[in-house]
Amino acid sequence: MTAVFGHLNPDTDAITAALVYASFLRRTGREAQAYRLGEPNRETEFVLRTAGVDLPPLLDSLPEDSAVALVDHNESSQSLPSLATLNVTHVVDHHKLGDLATNVPVYLRFEPLGSTGTILAKLHREANLPIEQTDARLLLSAILSDTLHFRSPTTTPEDREVATYLAQIAGIADVSAYAGGMFAAKSDLGDIAAEKLLKMDYKVFEFAGRPYGLGVVETTNPGYVFGRKAELLSAMDQEKAKSHLAGVVLSVVDILNETNRTLVLSATEELMLREAFGANIEDGVADLGSRISRKKQIVPVLEAYFEGQ
Amino acid sequence: MTAVFGHLNPDTDAITAALVYASFLRRTGREAQAYRLGEPNRETEFVLRTAGVDLPPLLDSLPEDSAVALVDHNESSQSLPSLATLNVTHVVDHHKLGDLATNVPVYLRFEPLGSTGTILAKLHREANLPIEQTDARLLLSAILSDTLHFRSPTTTPEDREVATYLAQIAGIADVSAYAGGMFAAKSDLGDIAAEKLLKMDYKVFEFAGRPYGLGVVETTNPGYVFGRKAELLSAMDQEKAKSHLAGVVLSVVDILNETNRTLVLSATEELMLREAFGANIEDGVADLGSRISRKKQIVPVLEAYFEGQ
């Protein structure tokens, strides 16, 4: 039995990719079960609810040497804490290759595309396996979520083409209206605790050997998030201490206007953002302009910055 | 322009994969040029000569940040020495994932199959791109070479199936006879210097942070190789000193009888082979039984052995 899961603090791509890839593995003759490594955000809840699909079970540990398939991530800091004791047999991802290494040959499929969903749709096509209607809906949702409905610079022509194909199978005639529903659900943050808001789409990266927490809130209503700035800074401070991080930032991405204004906790993060991005910083908020993709516009810049130190 | 190349001390899979993947990239709209990182062995010369294909040019360096596609390898110790300064955009491989990491998302296609040639044939099928007759011949040769005509335990049903398909396109009716010709060419070692014999299929691996050189001679005539034992041990000793290695071994694989008898240089290698494999060692030759695949039966065992130290 292969356990299939996406990253910690799962987003729509991480959860739908686990569900669809587990189904793909089963349909191609392997026993597989989808899991999640955390609570879904409201966008993902909306996607699963409207698709009539149950959440995959929460996973916190597995017996040593269990076979696992990673989707939508490959770095140990974003995975099950016991990953080093497990047997990674498959990885399907669209992120940079981090600290993954294996003792034996395995299956890896990485493509620089907008979402893992796009790659999974291609895997079905290549295997001449028809995509089921529900799976098409899940994969389309992943593409719309990760590319912010094609607004993100991570969007490729292949993402658009595959999304059109999936929308037909899923029977979603008005993709814009559906994406609007997803983003409205994601932006409905009313009663979420500040710690949860910080962790909703949050990943830890190693730069120059030290861990940094990079959170993102994608919302159609950034004013609401900035209204909770004091609470959020306190949550960031707690998390930095608790997890022994070198820095924590929280990017508030305005989905509709495609801007990124990032909450800065202390002088450490301020220096990093000013030097790495030349960012203008006022009242603890760094203006990162139109850098709305953490993967493509934030992480590589920080990596280059720390490598040059 | 993307430079496409296989590993140092190239074998048939490394050279044909570079040729065919460069052609695949060109046919899918990217400028690409195949290279090799060393001299071909006699089997590869036989394959290219009978296919009427020129050797790709030798590569020893590239300008910083050049785009490169790696085939049939991914570890820096087996690649261009300046790999860290280059921009890896594609990797197609069937080995374990080593120390590769990237700053941005890239294209990776790894499968635990018998040869890179099998994966490349699948890429053509998936892209609905007909495989040209010469390319089919090259890919078939790679599969036959890496799997020792399906004798190696690395052979999968997919390798056999793809080989049958390629033989039809290549117009090779008697695959056994063709493989026999390849192995005879490979075993014709008459005037090769001992240093070249050692390096013909030779890779450096890191175990517990220290470099070990693992050479393999696949031959239908092991008696010839053991007849040159003294010369070979001297070449191994020189190489160990020159390249600051922790150990050097040379496995002599009898292709037809599927056995591995390995030349042991000193007490260091003797201890390692005895403890890792429980090998019986006499007169500086370790009997490794039917372990004929370095990738599947030698490297993982050594890795586990050194991890347990």
XYZ file of C-alpha atoms in Angstrom:
618
model
C 0.000 0.000 0.000
C 1.420 3.367 -1.069
C 0.452 6.421 1.013
C -0.014 9.503 -1.189
C 0.120 12.982 0.308
C 0.840 16.644 -0.413
C 2.680 19.164 1.773
C 2.037 20.352 5.317
C -0.502 23.191 5.560
C -2.157 21.757 2.487
C -3.703 23.923 -0.201
C -6.142 22.875 -2.906
C -3.387 21.521 -5.194
C -1.848 19.433 -2.378
C -5.139 17.808 -1.361
C -6.648 17.267 -4.806
C -3.323 15.956 -6.154
C -3.188 13.345 -3.373
C -6.752 12.241 -4.144
C -6.301 12.077 -7.916
C -2.813 10.553 -7.908
C -3.903 7.837 -5.453
C -6.786 7.080 -7.809
C -4.396 7.094 -10.798
C -2.041 4.660 -9.044
C -4.959 2.364 -8.199
C -6.219 2.474 -11.779
C -2.735 1.533 -13.013
C -2.493 -1.472 -10.727
C -0.998 -0.314 -7.441
C -2.647 -0.185 -4.010
C -2.699 3.431 -2.886
C -4.455 5.625 -0.340
C -4.646 9.436 -0.276
C -3.929 11.375 2.917
C -3.489 14.997 3.982
C -0.889 16.450 6.352
C -3.107 19.132 7.863
C -6.461 20.883 7.879
C -7.888 22.091 4.570
C -8.382 25.799 3.934
C -11.807 27.155 3.081
C -11.150 27.171 -0.633
C -10.328 23.457 -0.514
C -13.428 22.801 1.604
C -15.483 24.611 -1.041
C -13.894 22.549 -3.837
C -14.472 19.212 -2.123
C -17.991 20.122 -0.980
C -19.141 21.219 -4.432
C -17.503 18.128 -5.966
C -19.158 15.832 -3.408
C -15.786 14.390 -2.383
C -14.748 13.505 1.179
C -11.586 14.901 2.719
C -8.764 12.341 2.715
C -7.802 11.195 6.236
C -5.250 13.126 8.273
C -1.832 11.481 8.491
C 0.683 12.125 11.241
C 2.937 9.097 11.108
C 3.618 5.870 9.217
C 5.549 2.697 10.097
C 9.225 2.758 9.132
C 9.944 1.883 5.467
C 6.345 2.464 4.370
C 6.018 3.235 0.652
C 5.016 6.856 0.053
C 4.228 8.965 -2.993
C 4.792 12.697 -2.565
C 2.700 15.148 -4.549
C 3.069 18.935 -4.815
C 6.213 18.976 -2.661
C 9.575 17.249 -2.285
C 11.455 19.041 0.512
C 11.635 17.300 3.874
C 10.786 20.514 5.745
C 7.382 20.548 4.015
C 6.596 16.867 4.494
C 5.859 14.285 7.148
C 8.461 14.809 9.910
C 9.453 11.118 9.680
C 10.039 11.273 5.906
C 13.674 10.173 6.234
C 12.519 6.811 7.658
C 10.064 6.185 4.806
C 10.496 4.730 1.368
C 9.709 7.385 -1.262
C 8.705 5.545 -4.456
C 7.002 8.324 -6.475
C 7.132 12.122 -6.583
C 4.957 14.326 -8.812
C 5.737 17.991 -8.307
C 6.082 21.424 -9.895
C 8.457 22.990 -7.366
C 12.218 23.300 -7.331
C 14.071 20.155 -6.312
C 15.205 20.510 -2.713
C 16.885 18.032 -0.402
C 15.299 14.861 -1.750
C 17.671 11.930 -2.352
C 17.008 8.207 -2.675
C 18.999 4.983 -2.229
C 17.403 3.296 -5.223
C 15.876 4.444 -8.522
C 12.350 5.843 -8.119
C 9.647 7.474 -10.244
C 9.962 11.271 -10.431
C 7.890 13.565 -12.578
C 8.623 17.259 -12.167
C 7.549 19.921 -14.631
C 7.804 23.698 -14.347
C 4.032 24.135 -14.764
C 1.464 26.128 -12.813
C 0.114 23.266 -10.735
C 0.558 19.598 -9.925
C -2.963 19.211 -11.300
C -1.732 20.004 -14.807
C 0.933 17.295 -14.589
C -1.601 14.762 -13.284
C -3.943 15.504 -16.183
C -1.004 14.875 -18.559
C -0.223 11.561 -16.832
C -3.770 10.378 -17.558
C -3.536 11.434 -21.196
C -0.167 9.740 -21.625
C -1.506 6.524 -20.114
C -4.639 6.752 -22.311
C -6.686 6.698 -19.127
C -9.907 8.733 -19.307
C -10.135 11.347 -16.555
C -13.280 10.812 -14.500
C -15.653 13.752 -14.154
C -14.989 14.279 -10.456
C -11.225 14.009 -10.915
C -11.420 16.558 -13.740
C -13.210 18.944 -11.395
C -10.554 18.447 -8.699
C -7.664 18.947 -11.139
C -9.245 22.038 -12.683
C -9.699 23.462 -9.173
C -6.018 22.846 -8.438
C -4.961 24.704 -11.588
C -7.286 27.644 -10.890
C -6.108 27.791 -7.272
C -2.372 27.603 -7.899
C -2.396 29.980 -10.872
C -4.931 32.344 -9.255
C -7.074 31.765 -12.362
C -4.112 32.292 -14.703
C -3.041 35.569 -13.035
C 0.121 34.152 -11.474
C 3.362 34.358 -13.495
C 3.718 30.618 -12.904
C 0.911 30.101 -15.448
C 2.012 28.386 -18.675
C 0.142 27.857 -21.951
C -0.125 24.187 -20.979
C -2.007 25.065 -17.778
C -4.567 27.045 -19.777
C -4.924 24.343 -22.392
C -5.305 21.542 -19.827
C -7.776 23.631 -17.803
C -9.987 24.097 -20.864
C -9.914 20.359 -21.508
C -10.707 19.569 -17.857
C -13.569 22.091 -17.706
C -15.250 20.248 -20.583
C -14.949 16.873 -18.840
C -16.052 18.352 -15.519
C -19.039 20.051 -17.164
C -18.095 23.464 -15.757
C -19.298 25.903 -18.413
C -18.440 29.154 -16.618
C -14.902 28.715 -15.303
C -14.660 32.368 -14.197
C -17.739 32.052 -12.007
C -16.412 28.835 -10.498
C -12.998 30.429 -9.795
C -14.806 33.408 -8.265
C -16.609 31.028 -5.904
C -13.324 29.419 -4.906
C -11.650 32.761 -4.208
C -14.644 34.070 -2.262
C -14.521 30.942 -0.084
C -10.778 31.393 0.415
C -11.258 35.056 1.369
C -13.940 34.269 3.982
C -11.557 34.424 6.913
C -13.988 35.809 9.532
C -13.503 33.533 12.481
C -10.069 32.041 11.769
C -7.544 32.438 14.585
C -4.449 34.440 13.664
C -2.205 31.356 14.063
C -4.348 29.489 11.543
C -4.354 32.425 9.142
C -0.538 32.506 9.266
C -0.324 28.752 8.685
C -2.972 28.511 5.974
C -0.444 28.527 3.152
C 2.850 28.406 4.963
C 6.120 26.648 4.161
C 9.541 26.483 5.769
C 12.547 26.907 3.464
C 16.250 26.515 4.252
C 18.400 29.437 3.126
C 22.122 29.246 3.839
C 21.348 26.357 6.168
C 18.846 28.263 8.319
C 15.053 27.833 8.343
C 12.693 30.630 7.312
C 8.888 30.503 7.472
C 7.166 32.035 4.470
C 3.394 32.399 4.758
C 1.013 33.623 2.074
C -2.604 34.753 2.377
C -4.236 34.991 -1.030
C -7.389 37.023 -0.704
C -9.794 39.240 -2.549
C -10.043 41.325 0.653
C -6.535 42.351 1.857
C -7.989 45.143 4.020
C -9.440 42.506 6.321
C -6.045 40.871 6.802
C -4.233 44.156 7.481
C -6.964 44.959 10.022
C -5.633 41.990 12.023
C -1.986 43.025 11.667
C -1.166 43.195 15.396
C -2.615 39.719 16.043
C -0.772 38.292 13.043
C 2.591 39.786 14.062
C 2.141 38.249 17.505
C 1.372 34.843 15.920
C 4.487 35.189 13.717
C 6.607 36.031 16.752
C 5.306 32.975 18.634
C 5.917 30.695 15.663
C 9.453 32.019 15.144
C 10.337 31.270 18.773
C 8.558 27.918 18.957
C 10.046 26.510 15.730
C 13.510 28.086 16.109
C 13.250 29.966 12.826
C 15.713 32.522 11.516
C 12.848 34.613 10.141
C 9.119 34.686 9.426
C 7.225 36.773 6.886
C 3.591 36.743 5.800
C 2.742 37.902 2.290
C -0.752 39.251 1.753
C -1.531 38.717 -1.918
C -4.386 40.676 -3.410
C -5.690 38.173 -5.949
C -7.678 40.632 -8.012
C -5.145 43.477 -8.151
C -2.153 41.117 -8.251
C -0.101 42.832 -5.565
C 1.921 41.552 -2.623
C 2.264 43.492 0.631
C 4.250 41.499 3.169
C 4.117 41.707 6.983
C 7.579 42.144 8.470
C 8.180 40.923 11.999
C 11.527 42.422 13.029
C 14.675 44.147 11.811
C 16.002 40.753 10.616
C 13.188 40.262 8.110
C 13.244 43.963 7.213
C 16.929 43.796 6.263
C 16.385 40.616 4.240
C 13.444 42.013 2.247
C 15.068 45.388 1.676
C 18.344 43.884 0.464
C 16.927 40.948 -1.493
C 14.056 42.785 -3.208
C 14.954 46.457 -2.786
C 11.541 46.641 -1.116
C 10.114 49.837 0.278
C 9.059 49.158 3.891
C 6.685 51.275 5.932
C 4.965 50.562 9.255
C 6.129 46.944 9.198
C 4.716 46.274 5.717
C 7.031 45.598 2.763
C 5.754 46.484 -0.676
C 6.776 43.555 -2.890
C 4.943 44.955 -5.901
C 3.489 42.360 -8.230
C 5.484 39.420 -6.875
C 2.500 37.194 -6.230
C 4.190 33.801 -6.665
C 6.209 32.589 -3.674
C 7.635 29.794 -5.774
C 8.722 31.850 -8.747
C 9.208 35.371 -7.445
C 10.067 35.109 -3.754
C 11.983 31.899 -2.998
C 14.501 32.071 -5.904
C 15.314 35.707 -5.033
C 15.911 34.853 -1.378
C 17.967 31.845 -2.389
C 20.194 33.989 -4.624
C 20.421 36.633 -1.898
C 21.577 34.183 0.777
C 23.944 32.416 -1.607
C 25.593 35.779 -2.275
C 26.068 36.533 1.434
C 20.756 26.392 -26.794
C 20.518 23.483 -24.379
C 23.562 21.192 -24.095
C 22.496 17.560 -23.609
C 24.933 15.011 -22.167
C 25.242 11.740 -20.274
C 27.720 10.826 -17.550
C 31.523 10.779 -17.514
C 33.046 7.549 -18.865
C 30.030 7.261 -21.127
C 28.428 3.944 -21.991
C 26.002 3.206 -24.808
C 22.969 4.470 -22.847
C 24.713 7.762 -21.949
C 25.749 8.548 -25.526
C 22.622 7.397 -27.353
C 20.378 9.113 -24.772
C 22.188 12.424 -25.380
C 21.747 12.040 -29.153
C 18.087 11.049 -29.027
C 17.018 13.473 -26.282
C 18.696 16.389 -28.093
C 16.759 15.373 -31.193
C 13.544 15.070 -29.135
C 14.039 18.563 -27.673
C 14.641 19.992 -31.153
C 11.549 18.287 -32.509
C 9.504 19.764 -29.657
C 10.679 23.302 -30.327
C 13.858 23.822 -28.310
C 17.416 24.396 -29.592
C 19.554 21.546 -28.331
C 22.922 19.931 -29.043
C 24.151 16.516 -27.895
C 27.608 16.100 -26.346
C 29.621 13.383 -24.623
C 31.831 13.703 -21.535
C 34.438 11.130 -22.574
C 35.577 8.565 -25.100
C 33.097 5.919 -26.243
C 33.705 2.256 -25.445
C 33.900 -0.308 -28.236
C 30.311 -1.372 -27.856
C 29.167 2.218 -28.360
C 31.487 2.578 -31.360
C 29.923 -0.584 -32.819
C 26.401 0.802 -32.233
C 27.118 4.171 -33.827
C 29.065 2.672 -36.729
C 26.359 0.169 -37.628
C 23.708 2.889 -37.264
C 25.703 5.303 -39.440
C 25.637 7.965 -36.735
C 28.519 10.304 -35.850
C 29.841 10.558 -32.310
C 28.572 13.687 -30.561
C 31.347 16.213 -29.829
C 33.382 15.973 -26.631
C 32.501 18.573 -24.006
C 34.839 19.707 -21.249
C 33.391 23.030 -20.192
C 30.529 25.456 -20.794
C 30.057 29.161 -20.040
C 28.513 29.899 -16.637
C 24.684 29.647 -16.498
C 24.466 27.651 -19.740
C 21.266 25.597 -19.999
C 21.983 21.878 -19.733
C 19.892 18.721 -19.931
C 21.325 15.715 -18.089
C 20.573 12.217 -19.320
C 21.408 8.891 -17.679
C 22.894 10.544 -14.583
C 22.126 13.226 -12.012
C 24.964 13.171 -9.466
C 27.563 15.922 -9.674
C 30.431 13.449 -9.233
C 29.420 11.786 -12.521
C 28.891 14.984 -14.499
C 30.742 17.955 -15.921
C 33.028 19.248 -13.131
C 31.523 22.732 -13.493
C 27.927 21.487 -13.140
C 27.259 23.695 -10.090
C 27.777 26.805 -12.243
C 25.356 25.630 -14.942
C 21.606 25.885 -15.250
C 20.081 22.392 -15.244
C 16.707 22.617 -17.021
C 15.946 18.941 -17.779
C 16.968 15.569 -16.356
C 15.934 12.184 -17.768
C 17.378 9.335 -15.745
C 16.855 5.854 -14.330
C 19.296 6.046 -11.402
C 18.761 6.932 -7.771
C 18.442 10.636 -7.066
C 21.720 11.918 -5.647
C 22.836 15.429 -4.777
C 20.897 17.291 -7.461
C 19.018 20.406 -6.280
C 17.697 23.391 -8.212
C 16.784 27.011 -7.436
C 13.751 26.991 -9.704
C 11.268 24.382 -10.942
C 12.696 22.213 -13.737
C 11.692 19.218 -15.844
C 12.601 15.870 -14.254
C 11.662 12.454 -15.541
C 13.037 9.551 -13.553
C 11.726 6.010 -13.787
C 13.086 2.829 -12.213
C 13.493 1.141 -15.615
C 16.369 -0.742 -17.191
C 17.697 2.109 -19.322
C 17.260 5.775 -20.125
C 16.476 4.565 -23.648
C 13.206 3.043 -22.439
C 12.131 6.340 -20.874
C 13.033 8.265 -24.039
C 10.949 5.895 -26.157
C 8.016 6.534 -23.779
C 8.498 10.307 -24.092
C 8.082 10.024 -27.866
C 4.944 7.906 -27.511
C 3.458 10.287 -24.984
C 4.125 13.262 -27.235
C 2.687 11.353 -30.226
C 6.007 11.877 -31.965
C 7.023 9.021 -34.276
C 10.434 7.562 -33.417
C 12.754 7.773 -36.411
C 14.378 4.549 -37.601
C 17.902 5.554 -36.552
C 16.718 6.790 -33.161
C 14.873 3.486 -32.625
C 18.113 1.636 -33.335
C 20.018 3.805 -30.844
C 17.377 3.419 -28.130
C 17.139 -0.341 -28.629
C 20.931 -0.547 -28.342
C 20.791 1.382 -25.061
C 18.214 -1.026 -23.623
C 20.165 -4.108 -24.728
C 23.387 -2.638 -23.357
C 22.090 -1.533 -19.957
C 20.017 -4.684 -19.344
C 22.684 -7.023 -20.788
C 19.991 -8.202 -23.212
C 17.423 -8.577 -20.406
C 19.778 -10.594 -18.168
C 20.267 -7.826 -15.585
C 17.857 -7.715 -12.603
C 17.238 -4.078 -13.532
C 15.193 -5.337 -16.501
C 11.467 -4.580 -16.276
C 8.559 -5.806 -18.414
C 8.407 -2.308 -19.874
C 12.013 -2.556 -21.131
C 11.172 -5.793 -22.957
C 7.967 -4.400 -24.409
C 9.590 -1.151 -25.559
C 12.553 -3.066 -27.018
C 10.213 -5.219 -29.135
C 8.463 -2.086 -30.389
C 11.793 -0.372 -31.175
C 13.190 -3.441 -32.969
C 10.230 -3.297 -35.357
C 10.794 0.394 -36.135
C 14.557 -0.140 -36.442
C 14.034 -3.106 -38.762
C 16.213 -5.380 -36.602
C 14.664 -8.831 -37.040
C 17.183 -10.838 -34.989
C 17.669 -8.908 -31.754
C 19.742 -11.705 -30.170
C 22.241 -11.618 -33.016
C 22.479 -7.840 -32.828
C 23.010 -7.958 -29.023
C 25.645 -10.649 -29.579
C 27.474 -8.297 -31.945
C 27.356 -5.505 -29.371
C 28.723 -7.727 -26.598
C 31.444 -9.150 -28.812
C 32.545 -5.588 -29.648
C 32.499 -4.691 -25.957
C 34.571 -7.764 -25.070
C 37.229 -7.015 -27.669
C 39.612 -5.429 -25.192
C 42.876 -6.554 -26.774
C 44.898 -3.359 -26.964
C 43.170 -1.219 -24.333
C 45.485 0.184 -21.661
C 44.683 -0.950 -18.112
C 43.744 2.632 -17.093
C 41.199 2.749 -19.898
C 39.827 -0.658 -19.023
C 39.295 0.491 -15.430
C 37.587 3.686 -16.573
C 35.445 2.171 -19.312
C 32.354 1.985 -17.108
C 33.446 3.730 -13.963
C 31.598 6.008 -11.569
C 32.460 7.770 -8.337
C 29.903 7.537 -5.508
C 29.877 9.290 -2.132
C 29.336 6.978 0.819
C 29.280 8.539 4.285
C 30.743 11.659 2.691
C 33.777 9.921 1.168
C 34.333 9.154 -2.549
C 34.610 5.582 -3.839
C 35.390 4.588 -7.423
C 33.306 1.657 -8.691
C 34.361 0.267 -12.057
C 32.622 -2.477 -14.033
C 33.881 -4.491 -16.994
C 31.038 -6.374 -18.664
C 32.503 -9.052 -20.866
C 31.859 -12.397 -22.465
C 35.522 -13.225 -21.749
C 36.347 -12.637 -18.045
C 39.456 -14.820 -18.268
C 41.097 -12.160 -20.419
C 40.466 -9.485 -17.787
C 41.762 -11.608 -14.904
C 44.845 -12.311 -17.009
C 45.623 -8.601 -16.683
C 44.957 -8.486 -12.933
C 48.374 -7.117 -11.891
C 48.190 -4.274 -14.413
C 44.622 -3.449 -13.392
C 45.456 -3.394 -9.663
C 48.276 -0.996 -10.415
C 45.918 1.256 -12.414
C 43.414 1.159 -9.532
C 46.143 2.102 -7.055
C 47.214 5.063 -9.221
C 43.636 6.270 -9.630
C 42.946 6.004 -5.904
C 45.956 8.185 -5.119
C 45.429 10.686 -7.923
C 41.715 11.274 -7.234
C 41.962 11.080 -3.420
C 39.494 8.218 -3.224
C 38.604 6.266 -0.097
C 38.429 3.050 -2.113
C 38.441 1.590 -5.629
C 36.995 -1.709 -6.826
C 36.602 -3.175 -10.299
C 33.808 -5.675 -10.912
C 34.319 -8.129 -13.735
C 30.845 -9.152 -14.883
C 30.539 -12.294 -16.959
C 27.632 -11.320 -19.207
C 26.793 -14.829 -20.342
C 27.064 -16.615 -16.987
C 25.738 -13.626 -15.020
C 28.410 -13.608 -12.320
C 30.431 -10.833 -10.719
C 34.000 -11.334 -9.498
C 35.458 -8.105 -8.185
C 39.108 -7.024 -8.009
C 40.034 -5.838 -4.530
C 42.875 -3.360 -4.176
C 43.727 -3.322 -0.460
C 42.547 -4.286 3.013
C 40.175 -1.271 2.978
C 38.170 -2.568 0.028
C 38.429 -6.118 1.330
C 36.838 -5.167 4.661
C 34.098 -3.210 2.902
C 33.162 -6.026 0.514
C 33.340 -8.723 3.176
C 31.187 -6.781 5.648
C 28.712 -5.269 3.180
C 28.162 -8.376 1.023
C 29.489 -11.221 3.182
C 31.692 -11.866 0.159
C 34.211 -14.673 0.032
C 37.588 -13.167 -0.965
C 40.553 -15.101 -2.312
C 43.736 -13.873 -3.977
C 42.401 -10.313 -4.158
C 39.191 -11.337 -5.929
C 35.808 -11.031 -4.170
C 33.062 -13.369 -5.285
C 29.957 -11.206 -5.488
C 27.859 -14.037 -6.889
C 25.137 -12.988 -9.309
C 25.194 -9.295 -8.383
C 25.663 -8.022 -11.925
C 23.940 -4.628 -11.554
C 26.033 -1.912 -9.904
C 22.965 0.301 -9.667
C 20.590 -2.194 -8.136
C 22.796 -4.743 -6.364
C 26.038 -2.975 -5.425
C 25.447 0.719 -4.697
C 22.331 0.346 -2.467
C 24.093 -2.335 -0.383
C 27.168 -0.150 0.107
C 24.954 2.809 0.914
C 23.120 0.832 3.600
C 26.436 -0.512 4.910
C 28.011 2.923 5.313
C 24.817 4.416 6.750
C 24.898 1.709 9.416
C 28.525 2.465 10.361
